[in-house]
mmCIF file of C-alpha atoms in Angstrom:
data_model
loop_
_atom_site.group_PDB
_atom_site.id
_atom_site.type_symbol
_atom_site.label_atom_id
_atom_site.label_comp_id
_atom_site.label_asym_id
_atom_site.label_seq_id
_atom_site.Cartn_x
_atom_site.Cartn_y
_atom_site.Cartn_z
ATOM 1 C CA UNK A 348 22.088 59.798 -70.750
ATOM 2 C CA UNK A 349 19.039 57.539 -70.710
ATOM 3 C CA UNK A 350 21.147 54.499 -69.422
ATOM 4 C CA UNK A 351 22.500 57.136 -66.571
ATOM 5 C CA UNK A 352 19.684 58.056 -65.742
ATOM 6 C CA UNK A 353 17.992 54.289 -65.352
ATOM 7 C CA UNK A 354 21.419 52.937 -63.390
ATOM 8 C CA UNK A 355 21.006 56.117 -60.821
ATOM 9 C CA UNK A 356 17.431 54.980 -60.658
ATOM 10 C CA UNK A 357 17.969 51.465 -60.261
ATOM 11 C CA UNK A 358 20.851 52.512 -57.618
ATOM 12 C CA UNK A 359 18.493 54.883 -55.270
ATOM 13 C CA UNK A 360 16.006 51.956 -55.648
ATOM 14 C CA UNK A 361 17.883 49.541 -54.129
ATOM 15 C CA UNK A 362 19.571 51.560 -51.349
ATOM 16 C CA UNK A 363 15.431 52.635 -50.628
ATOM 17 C CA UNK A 364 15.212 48.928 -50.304
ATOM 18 C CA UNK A 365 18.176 48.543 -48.140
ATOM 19 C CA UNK A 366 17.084 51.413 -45.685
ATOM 20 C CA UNK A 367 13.544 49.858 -45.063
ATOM 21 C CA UNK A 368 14.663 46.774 -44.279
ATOM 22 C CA UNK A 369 17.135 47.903 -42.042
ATOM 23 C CA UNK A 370 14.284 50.396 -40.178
ATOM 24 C CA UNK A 371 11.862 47.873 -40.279
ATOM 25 C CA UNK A 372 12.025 45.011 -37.677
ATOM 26 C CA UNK A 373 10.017 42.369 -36.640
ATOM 27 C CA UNK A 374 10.512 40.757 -33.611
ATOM 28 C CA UNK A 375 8.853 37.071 -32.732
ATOM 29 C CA UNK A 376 7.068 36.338 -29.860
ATOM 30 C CA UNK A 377 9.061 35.405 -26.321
ATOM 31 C CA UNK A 378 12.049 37.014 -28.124
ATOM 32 C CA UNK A 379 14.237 40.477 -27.031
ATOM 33 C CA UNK A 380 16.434 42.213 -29.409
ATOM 34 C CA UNK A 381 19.144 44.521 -27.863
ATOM 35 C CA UNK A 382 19.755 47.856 -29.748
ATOM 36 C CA UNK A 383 23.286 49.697 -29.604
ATOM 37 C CA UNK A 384 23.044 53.080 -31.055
ATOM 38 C CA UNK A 385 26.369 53.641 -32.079
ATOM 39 C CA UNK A 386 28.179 50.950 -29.768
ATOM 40 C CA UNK A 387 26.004 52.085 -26.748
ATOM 41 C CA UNK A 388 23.129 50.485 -25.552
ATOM 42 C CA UNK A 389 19.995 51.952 -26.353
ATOM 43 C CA UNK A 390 16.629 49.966 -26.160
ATOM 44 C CA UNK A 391 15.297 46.398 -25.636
ATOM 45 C CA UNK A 392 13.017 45.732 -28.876
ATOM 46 C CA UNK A 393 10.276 43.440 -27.699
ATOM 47 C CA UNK A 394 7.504 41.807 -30.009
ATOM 48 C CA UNK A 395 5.939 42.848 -32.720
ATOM 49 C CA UNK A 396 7.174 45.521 -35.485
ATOM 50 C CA UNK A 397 9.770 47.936 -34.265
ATOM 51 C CA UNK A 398 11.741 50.976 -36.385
ATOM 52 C CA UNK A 399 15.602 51.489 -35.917
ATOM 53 C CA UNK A 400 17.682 54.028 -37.858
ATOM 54 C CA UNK A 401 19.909 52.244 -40.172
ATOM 55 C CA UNK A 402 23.595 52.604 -39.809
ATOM 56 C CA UNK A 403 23.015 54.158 -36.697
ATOM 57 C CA UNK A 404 21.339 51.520 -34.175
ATOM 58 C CA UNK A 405 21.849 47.629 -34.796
ATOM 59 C CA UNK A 406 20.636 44.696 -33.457
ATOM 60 C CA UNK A 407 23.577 43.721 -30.831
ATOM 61 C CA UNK A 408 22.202 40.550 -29.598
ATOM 62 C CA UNK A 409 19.049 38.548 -29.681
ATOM 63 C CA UNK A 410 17.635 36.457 -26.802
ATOM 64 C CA UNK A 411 14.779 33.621 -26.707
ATOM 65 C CA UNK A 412 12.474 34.281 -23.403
ATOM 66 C CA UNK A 413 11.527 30.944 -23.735
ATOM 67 C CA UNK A 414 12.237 28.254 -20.794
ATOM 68 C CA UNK A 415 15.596 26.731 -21.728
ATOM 69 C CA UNK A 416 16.610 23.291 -20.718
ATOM 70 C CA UNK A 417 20.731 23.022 -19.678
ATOM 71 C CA UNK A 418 22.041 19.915 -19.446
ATOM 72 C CA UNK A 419 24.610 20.091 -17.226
ATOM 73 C CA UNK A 420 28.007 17.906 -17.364
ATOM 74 C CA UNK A 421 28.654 14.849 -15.062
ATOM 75 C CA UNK A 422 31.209 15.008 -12.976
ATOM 76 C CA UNK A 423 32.844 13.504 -9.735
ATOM 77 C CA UNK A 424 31.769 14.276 -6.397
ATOM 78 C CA UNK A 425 33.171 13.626 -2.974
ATOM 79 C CA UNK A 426 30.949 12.752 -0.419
ATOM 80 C CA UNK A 427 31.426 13.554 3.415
ATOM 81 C CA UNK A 428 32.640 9.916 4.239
ATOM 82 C CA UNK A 429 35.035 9.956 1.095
ATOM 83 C CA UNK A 430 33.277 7.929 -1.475
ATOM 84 C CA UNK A 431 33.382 8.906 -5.044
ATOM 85 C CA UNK A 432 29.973 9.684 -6.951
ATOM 86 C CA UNK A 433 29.212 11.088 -10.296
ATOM 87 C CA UNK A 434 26.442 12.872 -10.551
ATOM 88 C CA UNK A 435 24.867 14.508 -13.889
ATOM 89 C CA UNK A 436 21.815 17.021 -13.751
ATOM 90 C CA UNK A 437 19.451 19.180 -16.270
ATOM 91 C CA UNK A 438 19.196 22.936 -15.351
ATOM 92 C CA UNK A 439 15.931 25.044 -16.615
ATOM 93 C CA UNK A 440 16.374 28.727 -16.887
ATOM 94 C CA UNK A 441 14.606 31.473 -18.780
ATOM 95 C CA UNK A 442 16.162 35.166 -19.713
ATOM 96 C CA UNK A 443 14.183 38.085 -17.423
ATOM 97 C CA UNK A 444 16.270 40.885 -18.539
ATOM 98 C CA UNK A 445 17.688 41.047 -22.126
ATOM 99 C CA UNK A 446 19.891 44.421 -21.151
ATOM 100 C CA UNK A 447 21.770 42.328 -18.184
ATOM 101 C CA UNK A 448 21.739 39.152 -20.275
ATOM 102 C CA UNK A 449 24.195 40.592 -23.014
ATOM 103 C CA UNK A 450 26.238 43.062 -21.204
ATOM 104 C CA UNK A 451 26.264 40.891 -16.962
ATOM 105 C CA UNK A 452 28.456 38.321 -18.316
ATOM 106 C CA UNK A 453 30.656 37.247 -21.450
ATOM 107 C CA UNK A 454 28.890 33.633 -21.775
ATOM 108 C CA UNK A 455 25.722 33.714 -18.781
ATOM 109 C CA UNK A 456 25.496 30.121 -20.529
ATOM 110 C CA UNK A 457 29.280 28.766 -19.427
ATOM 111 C CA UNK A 458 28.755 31.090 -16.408
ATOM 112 C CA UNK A 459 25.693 29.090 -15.281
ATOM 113 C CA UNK A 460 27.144 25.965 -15.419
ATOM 114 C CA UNK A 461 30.134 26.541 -13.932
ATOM 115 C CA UNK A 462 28.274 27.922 -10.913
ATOM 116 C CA UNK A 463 26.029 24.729 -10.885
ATOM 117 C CA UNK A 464 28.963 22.100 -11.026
ATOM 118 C CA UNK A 465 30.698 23.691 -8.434
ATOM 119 C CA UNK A 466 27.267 24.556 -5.694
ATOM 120 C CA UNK A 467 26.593 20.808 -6.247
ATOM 121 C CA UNK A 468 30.143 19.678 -5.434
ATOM 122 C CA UNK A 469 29.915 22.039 -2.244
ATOM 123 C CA UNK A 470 26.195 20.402 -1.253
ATOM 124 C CA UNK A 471 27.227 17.018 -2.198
ATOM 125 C CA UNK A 472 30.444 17.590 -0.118
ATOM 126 C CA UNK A 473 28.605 18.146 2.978
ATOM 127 C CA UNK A 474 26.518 14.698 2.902
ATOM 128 C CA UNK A 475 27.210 11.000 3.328
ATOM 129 C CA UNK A 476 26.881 8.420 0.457
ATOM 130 C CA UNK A 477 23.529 7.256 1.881
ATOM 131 C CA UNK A 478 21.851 10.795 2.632
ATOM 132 C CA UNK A 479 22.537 11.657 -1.385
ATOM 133 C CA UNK A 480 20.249 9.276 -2.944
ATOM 134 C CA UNK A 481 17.433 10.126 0.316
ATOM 135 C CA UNK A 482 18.089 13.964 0.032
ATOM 136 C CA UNK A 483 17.424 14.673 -4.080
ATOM 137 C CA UNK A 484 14.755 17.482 -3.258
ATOM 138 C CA UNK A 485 16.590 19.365 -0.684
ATOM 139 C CA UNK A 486 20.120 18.993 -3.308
ATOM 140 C CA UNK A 487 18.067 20.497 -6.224
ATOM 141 C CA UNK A 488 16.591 22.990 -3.751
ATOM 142 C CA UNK A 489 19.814 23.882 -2.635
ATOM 143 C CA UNK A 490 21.565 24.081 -6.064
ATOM 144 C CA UNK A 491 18.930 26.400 -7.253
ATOM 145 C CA UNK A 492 18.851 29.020 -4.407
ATOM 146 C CA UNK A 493 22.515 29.633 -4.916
ATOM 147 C CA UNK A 494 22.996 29.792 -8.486
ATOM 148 C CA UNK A 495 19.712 32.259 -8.932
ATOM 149 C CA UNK A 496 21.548 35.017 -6.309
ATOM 150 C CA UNK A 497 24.339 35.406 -8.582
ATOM 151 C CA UNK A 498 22.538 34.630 -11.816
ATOM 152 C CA UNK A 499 20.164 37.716 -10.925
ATOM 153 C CA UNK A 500 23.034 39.854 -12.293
ATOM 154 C CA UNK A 501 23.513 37.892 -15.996
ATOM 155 C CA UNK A 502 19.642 38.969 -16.349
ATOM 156 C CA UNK A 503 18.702 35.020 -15.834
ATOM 157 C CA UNK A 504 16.122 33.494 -13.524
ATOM 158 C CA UNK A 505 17.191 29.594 -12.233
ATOM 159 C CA UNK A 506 13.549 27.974 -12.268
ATOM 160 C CA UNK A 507 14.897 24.880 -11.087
ATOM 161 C CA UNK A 508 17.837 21.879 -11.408
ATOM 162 C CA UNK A 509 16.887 17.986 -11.395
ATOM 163 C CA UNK A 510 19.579 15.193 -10.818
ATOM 164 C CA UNK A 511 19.137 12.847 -13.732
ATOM 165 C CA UNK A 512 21.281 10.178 -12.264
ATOM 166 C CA UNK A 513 23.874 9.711 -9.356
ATOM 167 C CA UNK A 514 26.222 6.870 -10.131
ATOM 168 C CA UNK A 515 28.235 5.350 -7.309
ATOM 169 C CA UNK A 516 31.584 3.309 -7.765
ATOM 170 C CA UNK A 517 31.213 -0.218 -8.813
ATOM 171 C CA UNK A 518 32.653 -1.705 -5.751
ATOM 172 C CA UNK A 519 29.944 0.580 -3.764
ATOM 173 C CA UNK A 520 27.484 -0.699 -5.953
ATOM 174 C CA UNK A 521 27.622 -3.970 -5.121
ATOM 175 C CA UNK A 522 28.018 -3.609 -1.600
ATOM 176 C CA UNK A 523 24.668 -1.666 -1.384
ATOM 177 C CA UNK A 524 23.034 -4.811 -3.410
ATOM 178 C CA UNK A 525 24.391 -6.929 -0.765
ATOM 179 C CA UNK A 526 23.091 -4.858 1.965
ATOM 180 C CA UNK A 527 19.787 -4.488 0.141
ATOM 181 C CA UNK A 528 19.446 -8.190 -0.558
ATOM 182 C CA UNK A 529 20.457 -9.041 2.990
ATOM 183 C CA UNK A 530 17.947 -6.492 4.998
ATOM 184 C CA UNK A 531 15.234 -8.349 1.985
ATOM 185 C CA UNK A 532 16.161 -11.558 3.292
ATOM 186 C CA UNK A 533 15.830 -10.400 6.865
ATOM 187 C CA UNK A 534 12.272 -8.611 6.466
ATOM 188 C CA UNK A 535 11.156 -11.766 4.710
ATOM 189 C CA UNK A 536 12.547 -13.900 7.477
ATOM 190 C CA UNK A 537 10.896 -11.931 10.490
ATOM 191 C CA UNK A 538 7.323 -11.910 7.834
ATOM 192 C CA UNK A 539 7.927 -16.015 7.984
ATOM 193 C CA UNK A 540 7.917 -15.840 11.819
ATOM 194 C CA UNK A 541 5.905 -13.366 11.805
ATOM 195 C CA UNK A 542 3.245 -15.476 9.461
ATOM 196 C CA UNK A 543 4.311 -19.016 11.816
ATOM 197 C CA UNK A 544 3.415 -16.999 15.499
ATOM 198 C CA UNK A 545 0.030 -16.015 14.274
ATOM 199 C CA UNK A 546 -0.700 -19.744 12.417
ATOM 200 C CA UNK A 547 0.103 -21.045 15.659
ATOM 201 C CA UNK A 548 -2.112 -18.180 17.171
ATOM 202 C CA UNK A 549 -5.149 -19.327 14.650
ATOM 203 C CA UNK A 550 -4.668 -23.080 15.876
ATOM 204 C CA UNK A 551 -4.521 -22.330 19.712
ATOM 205 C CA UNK A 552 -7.796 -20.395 19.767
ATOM 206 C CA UNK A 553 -9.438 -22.940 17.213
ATOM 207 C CA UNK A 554 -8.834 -25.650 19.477
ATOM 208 C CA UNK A 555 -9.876 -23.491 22.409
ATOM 209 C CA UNK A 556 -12.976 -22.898 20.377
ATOM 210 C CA UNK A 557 -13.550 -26.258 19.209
ATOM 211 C CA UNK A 558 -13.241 -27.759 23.129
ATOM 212 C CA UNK A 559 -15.495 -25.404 24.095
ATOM 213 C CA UNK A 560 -17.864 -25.813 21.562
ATOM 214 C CA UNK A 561 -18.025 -29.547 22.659
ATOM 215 C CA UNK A 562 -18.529 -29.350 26.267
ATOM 216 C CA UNK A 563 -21.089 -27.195 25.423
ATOM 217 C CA UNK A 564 -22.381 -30.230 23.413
ATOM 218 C CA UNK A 565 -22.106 -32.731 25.592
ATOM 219 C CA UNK A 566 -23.471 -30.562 27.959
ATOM 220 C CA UNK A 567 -26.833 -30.282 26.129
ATOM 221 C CA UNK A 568 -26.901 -33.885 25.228
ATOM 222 C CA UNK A 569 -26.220 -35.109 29.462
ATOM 223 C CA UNK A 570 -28.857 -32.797 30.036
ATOM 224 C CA UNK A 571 -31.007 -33.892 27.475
ATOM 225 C CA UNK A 572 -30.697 -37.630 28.085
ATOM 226 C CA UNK A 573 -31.367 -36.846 31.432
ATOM 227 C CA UNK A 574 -34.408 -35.442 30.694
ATOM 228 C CA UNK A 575 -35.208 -38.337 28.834
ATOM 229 C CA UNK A 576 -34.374 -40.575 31.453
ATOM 230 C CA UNK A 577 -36.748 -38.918 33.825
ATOM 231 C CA UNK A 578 -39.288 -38.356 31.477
ATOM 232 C CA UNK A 579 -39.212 -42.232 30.661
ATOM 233 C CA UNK A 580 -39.146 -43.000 34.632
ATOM 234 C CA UNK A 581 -42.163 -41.029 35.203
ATOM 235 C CA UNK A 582 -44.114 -42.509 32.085
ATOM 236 C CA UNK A 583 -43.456 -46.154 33.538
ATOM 237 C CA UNK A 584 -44.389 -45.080 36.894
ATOM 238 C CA UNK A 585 -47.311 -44.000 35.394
ATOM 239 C CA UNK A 586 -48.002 -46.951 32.891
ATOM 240 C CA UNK A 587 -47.431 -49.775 36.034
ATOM 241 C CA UNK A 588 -49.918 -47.677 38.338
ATOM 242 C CA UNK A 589 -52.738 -47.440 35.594
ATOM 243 C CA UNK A 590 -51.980 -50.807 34.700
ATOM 244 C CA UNK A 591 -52.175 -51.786 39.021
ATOM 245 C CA UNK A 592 -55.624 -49.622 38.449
ATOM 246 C CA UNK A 593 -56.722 -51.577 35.868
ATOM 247 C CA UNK A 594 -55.902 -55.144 37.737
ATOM 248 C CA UNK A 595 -57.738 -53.368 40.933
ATOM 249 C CA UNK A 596 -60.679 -53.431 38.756
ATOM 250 C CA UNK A 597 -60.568 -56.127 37.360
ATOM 251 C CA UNK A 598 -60.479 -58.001 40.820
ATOM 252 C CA UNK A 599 -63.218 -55.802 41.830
ATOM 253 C CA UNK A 600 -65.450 -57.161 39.283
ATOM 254 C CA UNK A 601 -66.922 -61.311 40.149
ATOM 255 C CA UNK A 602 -65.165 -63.880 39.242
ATOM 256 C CA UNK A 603 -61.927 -61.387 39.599
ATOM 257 C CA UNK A 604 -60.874 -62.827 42.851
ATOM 258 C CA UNK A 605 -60.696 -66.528 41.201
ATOM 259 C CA UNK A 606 -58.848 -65.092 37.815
ATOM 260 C CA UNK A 607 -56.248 -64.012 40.858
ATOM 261 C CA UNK A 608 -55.844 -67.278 42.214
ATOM 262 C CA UNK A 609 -55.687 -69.100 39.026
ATOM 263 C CA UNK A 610 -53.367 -66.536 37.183
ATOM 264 C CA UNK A 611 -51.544 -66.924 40.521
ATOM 265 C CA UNK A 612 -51.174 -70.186 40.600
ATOM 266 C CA UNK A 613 -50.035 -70.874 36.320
ATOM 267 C CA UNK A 614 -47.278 -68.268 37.114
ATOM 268 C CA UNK A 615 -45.921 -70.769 40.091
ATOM 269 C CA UNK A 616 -46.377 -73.536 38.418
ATOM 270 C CA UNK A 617 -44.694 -71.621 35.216
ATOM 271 C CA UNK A 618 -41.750 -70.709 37.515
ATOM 272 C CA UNK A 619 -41.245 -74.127 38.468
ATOM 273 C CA UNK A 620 -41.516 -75.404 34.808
ATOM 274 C CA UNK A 621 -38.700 -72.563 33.566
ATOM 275 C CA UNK A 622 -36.243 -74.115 36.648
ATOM 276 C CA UNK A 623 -36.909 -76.924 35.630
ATOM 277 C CA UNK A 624 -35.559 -76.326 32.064
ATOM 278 C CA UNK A 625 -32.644 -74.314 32.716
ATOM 279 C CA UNK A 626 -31.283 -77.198 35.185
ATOM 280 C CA UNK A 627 -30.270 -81.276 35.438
ATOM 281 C CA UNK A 628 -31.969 -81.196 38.904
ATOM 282 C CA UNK A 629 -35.972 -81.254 39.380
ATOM 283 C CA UNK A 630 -36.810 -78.692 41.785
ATOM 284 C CA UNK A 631 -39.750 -80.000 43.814
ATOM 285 C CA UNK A 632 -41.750 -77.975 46.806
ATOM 286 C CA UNK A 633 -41.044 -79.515 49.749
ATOM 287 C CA UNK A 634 -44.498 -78.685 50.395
ATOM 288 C CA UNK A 635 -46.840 -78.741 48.141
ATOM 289 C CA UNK A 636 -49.323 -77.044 50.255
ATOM 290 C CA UNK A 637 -46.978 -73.904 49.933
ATOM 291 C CA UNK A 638 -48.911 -73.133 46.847
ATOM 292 C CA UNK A 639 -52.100 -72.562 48.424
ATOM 293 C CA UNK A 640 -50.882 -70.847 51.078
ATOM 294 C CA UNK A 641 -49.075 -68.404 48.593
ATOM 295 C CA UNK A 642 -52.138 -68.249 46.358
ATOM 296 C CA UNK A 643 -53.690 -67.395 50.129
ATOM 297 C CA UNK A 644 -51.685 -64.422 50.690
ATOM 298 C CA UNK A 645 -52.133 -62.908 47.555
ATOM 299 C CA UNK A 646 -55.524 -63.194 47.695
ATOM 300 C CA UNK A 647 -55.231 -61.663 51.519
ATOM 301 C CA UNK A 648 -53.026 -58.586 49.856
ATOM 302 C CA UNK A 649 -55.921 -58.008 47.365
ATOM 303 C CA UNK A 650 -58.163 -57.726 49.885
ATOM 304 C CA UNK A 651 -56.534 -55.439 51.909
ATOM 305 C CA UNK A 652 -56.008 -53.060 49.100
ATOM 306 C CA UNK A 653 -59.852 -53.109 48.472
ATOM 307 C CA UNK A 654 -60.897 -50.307 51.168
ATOM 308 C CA UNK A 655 -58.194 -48.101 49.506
ATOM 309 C CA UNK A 656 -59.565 -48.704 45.907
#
């Protein structure tokens, strides 16, 4: 009766245990537990501790809060001028309503995707080739606007989609290489001219420069020597009338008037002497009294000159 009594004991224990850890429930942080009291929805556990009745409620389905990254399938997209182009995206979406989220839809997951695969085959649909790879923002915009109006129902906010990669045909590929390469080769063409007009531009007004700069040169140095010409002019003026003052003088004085006649008279003679050198003929005066007669009319000069000294 002792062993009865210990196995009943042992029993009620262990169903004790069972009930409290089927009341007791601890939910994590950025989680939401759905409760169905029997098969109906009752109550949205959120964090913390939380007490159910055991055999009565259970935990129907549990959802992260969290951010959630999606990454959605590539797939094959035609563009408004008929090309081909496979596009693959990540969608980020985050659980607002844990009710809507289990009882909206069978699979909100498959639901989402399905709806973002087939808004960006509509958005691509409506673009040209080159507008796709230009128009990224307003594609993700786009994708996102439409899938969060119906995804409001599955208890799911769309935060936002990114294109991870859009992948034209190989044959459009390299045709868009060749058109890159080519516009390249043309913008580094019209630089070259670009670079040659403005050397050429640079050389013209250095020259212009450079001729000016040297008339204005030899502008300064014509003026200059000028200048230098006068200024020598009006120093030998000056130098042959002190040195006439000085020989005015010097007449004044006595004995000047002879000095006249005799310096007079070597420079004739020395005049005839230098002809005489420089040719086979000896000049001779035809009249020798020439000499005093010239010697005469100095002499008759320097006198005349004396009232004005």
């Amino acid at each position: 009766m002792d062993i009865s009594f210990g196995n009943v004991s042992l029993i009620l224990f262990i169903v004790a245990l069972v009930f409290v850890f089927k009341t007791i429930n601890v939910v994590p942080q950025q989680h939401a537990w759905v409760v169905e009291r029997l098969g109906k929805y009752h109550a949205t556990l959120g964090p913390g501790l939380n007490i159910v009745i055991p055999f009565i409620d259970r935990i129907g389905y549990k959802h992260v809060l969290k951010e959630i990254p999606l990454d959605v399938p590539p797939q094959v997209c035609i563009t408004k001028d008929n090309t081909q182009l496979q596009v693959d995206g990540i969608l980020y979406f985050q659980i607002t309503d844990a009710m809507r989220a289990s009882y909206g839809s069978s699979n909100y997951i498959a639901a989402i995707t399905q709806l973002a695969q087939t808004t960006l085959r509509s958005v691509i649909g409506r673009m040209e080739l080159d507008k796709t790879f230009e128009e990224r923002e307003h594609i993700n915009t786009a994708i996102v606007n439409a899938i969060d109006e119906s995804a409001a129902n599955w208890g799911v906010k769309v935060l936002r989609y990114e294109i991870k990669d859009l992948t034209p045909p190989k044959e459009i590929l390299h045709a868009m290489q060749a058109q890159i390469t080519a516009e390249r080769e043309k913008r580094a063409l019209i630089s070259a001219s670009e670079g040659r007009k403005q050397e050429q531009i640079n050389i013209a007004n250095g020259e212009r420069e450079a001729q000016i700069a040297r008339s204005e040169g030899d502008k300064l140095a014509a003026i200059n020597r000028a200048q230098g010409q006068a200024a020598a002019i009006v120093a030998l003026a000056e130098a042959n009338a002190s040195a006439l003052r000085q020989v005015a003088a010097a007449i004044n004085e006595r004995g000047g008037a002879d000095a006249v006649n005799l310096k007079v008279a070597e420079q004739y003679v020395g005049a005839f002497a230098q002809l005489a050198k420089t040719n086979n003929s000896l000049i001779v005066p035809a009249n020798m009294g020439d000499m005093s007669g010239l010697i005469a009319t100095a002499m008759q000069v320097v006198k005349t000159q004396k009232p004005a000294a």
